[in-house]
């Protein structure tokens, strides 16, 4: 069987992981790969943990990534990135946002947000990249473009022509927000 | 023909369009909901939300009897509600094709049970297709309509969460043409299921199953992939994909029609292999039937019945290989369960119920999250509509103060789905329980679908709106009171009075879901907490609003802080603060 590449997106409901995974799979289809993508909707929009699986290659069977075969763990929130570390393949890469969002037990004072996650990730995973998605998004002109800035960082690790990324973004991002998203994407690429 | 990347649900909608479907009806339910949201984009399909799954199927049966191809969709538990018409529809058969899509939810990602709908195919004697990706979801939808008319039978199309919500590349086709126009056609021996007619139809149904089992042996949707001569696998649906990952060299009999079983095909395939696996998710549905043919297989003696399969779980079960992760988390991590949105109108009601120490018979919807701490105000949750009957039943057996504590809580969509029947029982049989209807004017849990009390149709057009207050009064409830759930004191007071009342009563909260787009006006500027006034008493944390964050290191005891990106200014936290620390953001 030819090699399939597995990207796991992890974040918190409402962070825009869905749009990021939609753009990513569109790009991969445009590049001529077989693509499968899966995510669990349902209760996720209410601020719970969310993850999205994107797989591509010559032929993809399972829509979910086999355990321990994630090539790139693409995290939108530090705790969620760290939580999914056991799914990463040996020698795999991590690209993560440095954002911290409080889970309910932390927001209500029962637990504390774990300290030093960034260091824990970087110590264990040689190929890790931490991005300040919010800062890039602010620079692009809208804090809501953080997901696309992160996608820009990811795009440098995937062998697909830049035009295809732009083509997909133009198709999937509403006209009104397109310019700031293209800017965020470019800033993300530079940050990688 | 064009290539697109579609979810299973989008592909089914596309398949319905290509099959010339005229009517599509559903009650929402994860993971089936997006099918109707997508058929609604095709002008040739009349798509609508029904109040419940039984009505949805009955509407579909009506249009099918008129000669139109009809699609009905629901989640697995919806079939329990629609089972009554379903079993008789199996006898009448169809005129225009009828396909019932049922979406199962192994792993209970968003459900209250993990039932396997394939048992319904067998129990109701309704044949069932099961796709393994989006391309098959489209093709099987088309095929199901053809088979439905060819064999005079309703057809099931079964998906699971991973099929409905996974996207894969699909080649779309052209819509069929030349289907007959709908018309009236009387045919009592077939359509009037009284004993004399139904006895004859039962004989027809048995023959139909035999015919289909034979027919499907030679159809390309049941396909054999030749590889190893030693190891064979029989599988269907998403389990096929996992079997391909884990047993890449095995020969495979992939079933597209999972009921009735293509007996001869299975026998011939099985006879060739020393080792034969049956890889299926949930119940041993195929396995039991295959074993009954006298064939030995490896299946649920190793594979789990509970939970969904994954490639790793299949590998571990079949080969007892335990996977060792390359990286580990080394510290305890706080969970991140879903929570009601900031400003959710349900929150204040559960805060009041918590304070009143009510015993809450709950129901299904966003408000089921009222069960979670810190609100912790739901004591039962069985199925849609059950809150009402459960409250009446408790009310029958309790006495004294316990009796007064029982309160049912139900959403607007759920009340109209199957709650109203329970309310009639409450009045008719003299219960003194209290029911709270959380009228947020939408079916929020499944992603905000319209319903008969929302005032809009699936297409977004204005329509007649059920008046919940008049409805309750008309079944005989004399005390129906409305409250504003963002006013904590009023809400608590009204609920308390109604709990004490010696007759059945209803409280209706009037406050739309904060996420409804047409009601954006209800969002107000965020509040801020004055750190000099906040004493760190934690009173405002008791409502569990995700916009309020605790800063343990601020001040001496810690302080509360409002996340300005999340807060919608509903103001209930402000009502809990004794130190006047909350205020609206001012522009200085
Ligand atoms: C028989 C059945 N059909 C569908 C569902 C899926 N479902 C769960 S809750 C719900 C609707 C909730 O709407 P509502 O009662 O208005 O409460 P809200 O979520 O708006 O608070 C639906 C459709 C189900 N669980 N059972
Ligand atoms: S979607 Fe609406 S009803 Fe559901 S939790 Fe959010 S605000 Fe409440
Ligand atoms: S006003 Fe208070 S309770 Fe309402 S959304 Fe804002 S922080 Fe939450």
mmCIF file with all atom_site columns, N, CA and C in Angstrom, chain B residues 266-307:
data_model
loop_
_atom_site.group_PDB
_atom_site.id
_atom_site.type_symbol
_atom_site.label_atom_id
_atom_site.label_alt_id
_atom_site.label_comp_id
_atom_site.label_asym_id
_atom_site.label_entity_id
_atom_site.label_seq_id
_atom_site.pdbx_PDB_ins_code
_atom_site.Cartn_x
_atom_site.Cartn_y
_atom_site.Cartn_z
_atom_site.occupancy
_atom_site.B_iso_or_equiv
_atom_site.pdbx_formal_charge
_atom_site.auth_seq_id
_atom_site.auth_comp_id
_atom_site.auth_asym_id
_atom_site.auth_atom_id
_atom_site.pdbx_PDB_model_num
ATOM 1   N N  . UNK B 1 266 ? -22.701 -15.823 0.108  1.00 0.00 ? 266 UNK B N  1
ATOM 2   C CA . UNK B 1 266 ? -21.968 -15.970 1.358  1.00 0.00 ? 266 UNK B CA 1
ATOM 3   C C  . UNK B 1 266 ? -21.426 -17.396 1.491  1.00 0.00 ? 266 UNK B C  1
ATOM 4   N N  . UNK B 1 267 ? -22.266 -18.378 1.193  1.00 0.00 ? 267 UNK B N  1
ATOM 5   C CA . UNK B 1 267 ? -21.845 -19.783 1.311  1.00 0.00 ? 267 UNK B CA 1
ATOM 6   C C  . UNK B 1 267 ? -20.658 -20.063 0.395  1.00 0.00 ? 267 UNK B C  1
ATOM 7   N N  . UNK B 1 268 ? -20.774 -19.622 -0.869 1.00 0.00 ? 268 UNK B N  1
ATOM 8   C CA . UNK B 1 268 ? -19.705 -19.892 -1.832 1.00 0.00 ? 268 UNK B CA 1
ATOM 9   C C  . UNK B 1 268 ? -18.408 -19.229 -1.403 1.00 0.00 ? 268 UNK B C  1
ATOM 10  N N  . UNK B 1 269 ? -18.512 -17.976 -0.961 1.00 0.00 ? 269 UNK B N  1
ATOM 11  C CA . UNK B 1 269 ? -17.316 -17.252 -0.536 1.00 0.00 ? 269 UNK B CA 1
ATOM 12  C C  . UNK B 1 269 ? -16.689 -17.948 0.669  1.00 0.00 ? 269 UNK B C  1
ATOM 13  N N  . UNK B 1 270 ? -17.521 -18.243 1.660  1.00 0.00 ? 270 UNK B N  1
ATOM 14  C CA . UNK B 1 270 ? -17.007 -18.789 2.922  1.00 0.00 ? 270 UNK B CA 1
ATOM 15  C C  . UNK B 1 270 ? -16.298 -20.125 2.716  1.00 0.00 ? 270 UNK B C  1
ATOM 16  N N  . UNK B 1 271 ? -16.794 -20.919 1.783  1.00 0.00 ? 271 UNK B N  1
ATOM 17  C CA . UNK B 1 271 ? -16.275 -22.283 1.614  1.00 0.00 ? 271 UNK B CA 1
ATOM 18  C C  . UNK B 1 271 ? -14.812 -22.287 1.152  1.00 0.00 ? 271 UNK B C  1
ATOM 19  N N  . UNK B 1 272 ? -14.323 -21.143 0.657  1.00 0.00 ? 272 UNK B N  1
ATOM 20  C CA . UNK B 1 272 ? -12.977 -21.109 0.079  1.00 0.00 ? 272 UNK B CA 1
ATOM 21  C C  . UNK B 1 272 ? -11.872 -20.784 1.080  1.00 0.00 ? 272 UNK B C  1
ATOM 22  N N  . UNK B 1 273 ? -12.222 -20.379 2.287  1.00 0.00 ? 273 UNK B N  1
ATOM 23  C CA . UNK B 1 273 ? -11.183 -19.860 3.182  1.00 0.00 ? 273 UNK B CA 1
ATOM 24  C C  . UNK B 1 273 ? -11.026 -20.685 4.453  1.00 0.00 ? 273 UNK B C  1
ATOM 25  N N  . UNK B 1 274 ? -9.764  -20.869 4.821  1.00 0.00 ? 274 UNK B N  1
ATOM 26  C CA . UNK B 1 274 ? -9.470  -21.547 6.088  1.00 0.00 ? 274 UNK B CA 1
ATOM 27  C C  . UNK B 1 274 ? -9.857  -20.659 7.260  1.00 0.00 ? 274 UNK B C  1
ATOM 28  N N  . UNK B 1 275 ? -9.524  -19.372 7.116  1.00 0.00 ? 275 UNK B N  1
ATOM 29  C CA . UNK B 1 275 ? -9.837  -18.414 8.183  1.00 0.00 ? 275 UNK B CA 1
ATOM 30  C C  . UNK B 1 275 ? -10.831 -17.396 7.634  1.00 0.00 ? 275 UNK B C  1
ATOM 31  N N  . UNK B 1 276 ? -11.944 -17.254 8.330  1.00 0.00 ? 276 UNK B N  1
ATOM 32  C CA . UNK B 1 276 ? -12.964 -16.316 7.868  1.00 0.00 ? 276 UNK B CA 1
ATOM 33  C C  . UNK B 1 276 ? -13.328 -15.368 9.008  1.00 0.00 ? 276 UNK B C  1
ATOM 34  N N  . UNK B 1 277 ? -13.147 -14.063 8.732  1.00 0.00 ? 277 UNK B N  1
ATOM 35  C CA . UNK B 1 277 ? -13.524 -13.062 9.725  1.00 0.00 ? 277 UNK B CA 1
ATOM 36  C C  . UNK B 1 277 ? -14.836 -12.402 9.315  1.00 0.00 ? 277 UNK B C  1
ATOM 37  N N  . UNK B 1 278 ? -15.655 -12.065 10.302 1.00 0.00 ? 278 UNK B N  1
ATOM 38  C CA . UNK B 1 278 ? -16.779 -11.150 10.053 1.00 0.00 ? 278 UNK B CA 1
ATOM 39  C C  . UNK B 1 278 ? -16.459 -9.889  10.844 1.00 0.00 ? 278 UNK B C  1
ATOM 40  N N  . UNK B 1 279 ? -16.232 -8.794  10.129 1.00 0.00 ? 279 UNK B N  1
ATOM 41  C CA . UNK B 1 279 ? -15.890 -7.535  10.800 1.00 0.00 ? 279 UNK B CA 1
ATOM 42  C C  . UNK B 1 279 ? -17.091 -6.608  10.696 1.00 0.00 ? 279 UNK B C  1
ATOM 43  N N  . UNK B 1 280 ? -17.788 -6.408  11.798 1.00 0.00 ? 280 UNK B N  1
ATOM 44  C CA . UNK B 1 280 ? -18.954 -5.521  11.817 1.00 0.00 ? 280 UNK B CA 1
ATOM 45  C C  . UNK B 1 280 ? -18.993 -4.749  13.123 1.00 0.00 ? 280 UNK B C  1
ATOM 46  N N  . UNK B 1 281 ? -19.578 -3.546  13.047 1.00 0.00 ? 281 UNK B N  1
ATOM 47  C CA . UNK B 1 281 ? -19.665 -2.664  14.202 1.00 0.00 ? 281 UNK B CA 1
ATOM 48  C C  . UNK B 1 281 ? -20.956 -2.971  14.967 1.00 0.00 ? 281 UNK B C  1
ATOM 49  N N  . UNK B 1 282 ? -20.951 -2.743  16.269 1.00 0.00 ? 282 UNK B N  1
ATOM 50  C CA . UNK B 1 282 ? -22.089 -3.005  17.156 1.00 0.00 ? 282 UNK B CA 1
ATOM 51  C C  . UNK B 1 282 ? -22.425 -4.498  17.203 1.00 0.00 ? 282 UNK B C  1
ATOM 52  N N  . UNK B 1 283 ? -23.697 -4.842  16.887 1.00 0.00 ? 283 UNK B N  1
ATOM 53  C CA . UNK B 1 283 ? -24.170 -6.205  17.148 1.00 0.00 ? 283 UNK B CA 1
ATOM 54  C C  . UNK B 1 283 ? -23.598 -7.229  16.167 1.00 0.00 ? 283 UNK B C  1
ATOM 55  N N  . UNK B 1 284 ? -23.746 -8.506  16.539 1.00 0.00 ? 284 UNK B N  1
ATOM 56  C CA . UNK B 1 284 ? -23.308 -9.564  15.618 1.00 0.00 ? 284 UNK B CA 1
ATOM 57  C C  . UNK B 1 284 ? -24.458 -9.930  14.698 1.00 0.00 ? 284 UNK B C  1
ATOM 58  N N  . UNK B 1 285 ? -24.811 -8.964  13.882 1.00 0.00 ? 285 UNK B N  1
ATOM 59  C CA . UNK B 1 285 ? -25.990 -9.101  13.029 1.00 0.00 ? 285 UNK B CA 1
ATOM 60  C C  . UNK B 1 285 ? -25.719 -10.021 11.839 1.00 0.00 ? 285 UNK B C  1
ATOM 61  N N  . UNK B 1 286 ? -24.627 -9.734  11.121 1.00 0.00 ? 286 UNK B N  1
ATOM 62  C CA . UNK B 1 286 ? -24.273 -10.609 9.994  1.00 0.00 ? 286 UNK B CA 1
ATOM 63  C C  . UNK B 1 286 ? -23.814 -11.954 10.531 1.00 0.00 ? 286 UNK B C  1
ATOM 64  N N  . UNK B 1 287 ? -23.015 -11.884 11.580 1.00 0.00 ? 287 UNK B N  1
ATOM 65  C CA . UNK B 1 287 ? -22.410 -13.104 12.123 1.00 0.00 ? 287 UNK B CA 1
ATOM 66  C C  . UNK B 1 287 ? -23.456 -14.148 12.517 1.00 0.00 ? 287 UNK B C  1
ATOM 67  N N  . UNK B 1 288 ? -24.495 -13.725 13.228 1.00 0.00 ? 288 UNK B N  1
ATOM 68  C CA . UNK B 1 288 ? -25.530 -14.681 13.643 1.00 0.00 ? 288 UNK B CA 1
ATOM 69  C C  . UNK B 1 288 ? -26.156 -15.384 12.441 1.00 0.00 ? 288 UNK B C  1
ATOM 70  N N  . UNK B 1 289 ? -26.427 -14.597 11.398 1.00 0.00 ? 289 UNK B N  1
ATOM 71  C CA . UNK B 1 289 ? -27.063 -15.198 10.213 1.00 0.00 ? 289 UNK B CA 1
ATOM 72  C C  . UNK B 1 289 ? -26.090 -16.127 9.485  1.00 0.00 ? 289 UNK B C  1
ATOM 73  N N  . UNK B 1 290 ? -24.812 -15.741 9.478  1.00 0.00 ? 290 UNK B N  1
ATOM 74  C CA . UNK B 1 290 ? -23.816 -16.581 8.785  1.00 0.00 ? 290 UNK B CA 1
ATOM 75  C C  . UNK B 1 290 ? -23.590 -17.872 9.573  1.00 0.00 ? 290 UNK B C  1
ATOM 76  N N  . UNK B 1 291 ? -23.500 -17.762 10.878 1.00 0.00 ? 291 UNK B N  1
ATOM 77  C CA . UNK B 1 291 ? -23.340 -18.957 11.717 1.00 0.00 ? 291 UNK B CA 1
ATOM 78  C C  . UNK B 1 291 ? -24.544 -19.887 11.567 1.00 0.00 ? 291 UNK B C  1
ATOM 79  N N  . UNK B 1 292 ? -25.734 -19.295 11.390 1.00 0.00 ? 292 UNK B N  1
ATOM 80  C CA . UNK B 1 292 ? -26.937 -20.121 11.240 1.00 0.00 ? 292 UNK B CA 1
ATOM 81  C C  . UNK B 1 292 ? -26.885 -20.960 9.965  1.00 0.00 ? 292 UNK B C  1
ATOM 82  N N  . UNK B 1 293 ? -26.002 -20.563 9.021  1.00 0.00 ? 293 UNK B N  1
ATOM 83  C CA . UNK B 1 293 ? -25.822 -21.369 7.798  1.00 0.00 ? 293 UNK B CA 1
ATOM 84  C C  . UNK B 1 293 ? -24.828 -22.503 8.040  1.00 0.00 ? 293 UNK B C  1
ATOM 85  N N  . UNK B 1 294 ? -24.344 -22.598 9.279  1.00 0.00 ? 294 UNK B N  1
ATOM 86  C CA . UNK B 1 294 ? -23.394 -23.659 9.601  1.00 0.00 ? 294 UNK B CA 1
ATOM 87  C C  . UNK B 1 294 ? -21.951 -23.292 9.282  1.00 0.00 ? 294 UNK B C  1
ATOM 88  N N  . UNK B 1 295 ? -21.673 -21.985 9.164  1.00 0.00 ? 295 UNK B N  1
ATOM 89  C CA . UNK B 1 295 ? -20.323 -21.533 8.807  1.00 0.00 ? 295 UNK B CA 1
ATOM 90  C C  . UNK B 1 295 ? -19.617 -21.015 10.068 1.00 0.00 ? 295 UNK B C  1
ATOM 91  N N  . UNK B 1 296 ? -18.378 -21.481 10.278 1.00 0.00 ? 296 UNK B N  1
ATOM 92  C CA . UNK B 1 296 ? -17.598 -21.028 11.432 1.00 0.00 ? 296 UNK B CA 1
ATOM 93  C C  . UNK B 1 296 ? -16.891 -19.714 11.088 1.00 0.00 ? 296 UNK B C  1
ATOM 94  N N  . UNK B 1 297 ? -16.983 -18.742 11.950 1.00 0.00 ? 297 UNK B N  1
ATOM 95  C CA . UNK B 1 297 ? -16.296 -17.471 11.681 1.00 0.00 ? 297 UNK B CA 1
ATOM 96  C C  . UNK B 1 297 ? -15.633 -16.958 12.951 1.00 0.00 ? 297 UNK B C  1
ATOM 97  N N  . UNK B 1 298 ? -14.686 -16.042 12.753 1.00 0.00 ? 298 UNK B N  1
ATOM 98  C CA . UNK B 1 298 ? -14.139 -15.281 13.881 1.00 0.00 ? 298 UNK B CA 1
ATOM 99  C C  . UNK B 1 298 ? -14.800 -13.911 13.825 1.00 0.00 ? 298 UNK B C  1
ATOM 100 N N  . UNK B 1 299 ? -15.453 -13.512 14.902 1.00 0.00 ? 299 UNK B N  1
ATOM 101 C CA . UNK B 1 299 ? -16.174 -12.239 14.882 1.00 0.00 ? 299 UNK B CA 1
ATOM 102 C C  . UNK B 1 299 ? -16.238 -11.652 16.267 1.00 0.00 ? 299 UNK B C  1
ATOM 103 N N  . UNK B 1 300 ? -17.452 -11.664 16.811 1.00 0.00 ? 300 UNK B N  1
ATOM 104 C CA . UNK B 1 300 ? -17.654 -10.989 18.087 1.00 0.00 ? 300 UNK B CA 1
ATOM 105 C C  . UNK B 1 300 ? -17.089 -11.772 19.274 1.00 0.00 ? 300 UNK B C  1
ATOM 106 N N  . UNK B 1 301 ? -16.546 -12.958 18.995 1.00 0.00 ? 301 UNK B N  1
ATOM 107 C CA . UNK B 1 301 ? -15.807 -13.593 20.083 1.00 0.00 ? 301 UNK B CA 1
ATOM 108 C C  . UNK B 1 301 ? -14.556 -12.767 20.381 1.00 0.00 ? 301 UNK B C  1
ATOM 109 N N  . UNK B 1 302 ? -14.121 -11.960 19.402 1.00 0.00 ? 302 UNK B N  1
ATOM 110 C CA . UNK B 1 302 ? -12.959 -11.100 19.625 1.00 0.00 ? 302 UNK B CA 1
ATOM 111 C C  . UNK B 1 302 ? -13.295 -9.612  19.540 1.00 0.00 ? 302 UNK B C  1
ATOM 112 N N  . UNK B 1 303 ? -14.120 -9.236  18.572 1.00 0.00 ? 303 UNK B N  1
ATOM 113 C CA . UNK B 1 303 ? -14.414 -7.808  18.376 1.00 0.00 ? 303 UNK B CA 1
ATOM 114 C C  . UNK B 1 303 ? -15.424 -7.321  19.412 1.00 0.00 ? 303 UNK B C  1
ATOM 115 N N  . UNK B 1 304 ? -15.314 -6.054  19.831 1.00 0.00 ? 304 UNK B N  1
ATOM 116 C CA . UNK B 1 304 ? -16.246 -5.543  20.833 1.00 0.00 ? 304 UNK B CA 1
ATOM 117 C C  . UNK B 1 304 ? -17.648 -5.289  20.264 1.00 0.00 ? 304 UNK B C  1
ATOM 118 N N  . UNK B 1 305 ? -18.665 -5.468  21.091 1.00 0.00 ? 305 UNK B N  1
ATOM 119 C CA . UNK B 1 305 ? -20.040 -5.102  20.734 1.00 0.00 ? 305 UNK B CA 1
ATOM 120 C C  . UNK B 1 305 ? -20.278 -3.639  21.119 1.00 0.00 ? 305 UNK B C  1
ATOM 121 N N  . UNK B 1 306 ? -19.700 -3.225  22.247 1.00 0.00 ? 306 UNK B N  1
ATOM 122 C CA . UNK B 1 306 ? -19.903 -1.855  22.729 1.00 0.00 ? 306 UNK B CA 1
ATOM 123 C C  . UNK B 1 306 ? -18.934 -0.897  22.055 1.00 0.00 ? 306 UNK B C  1
ATOM 124 N N  . UNK B 1 307 ? -19.405 0.286   21.717 1.00 0.00 ? 307 UNK B N  1
ATOM 125 C CA . UNK B 1 307 ? -18.533 1.316   21.164 1.00 0.00 ? 307 UNK B CA 1
ATOM 126 C C  . UNK B 1 307 ? -18.313 1.120   19.680 1.00 0.00 ? 307 UNK B C  1
#
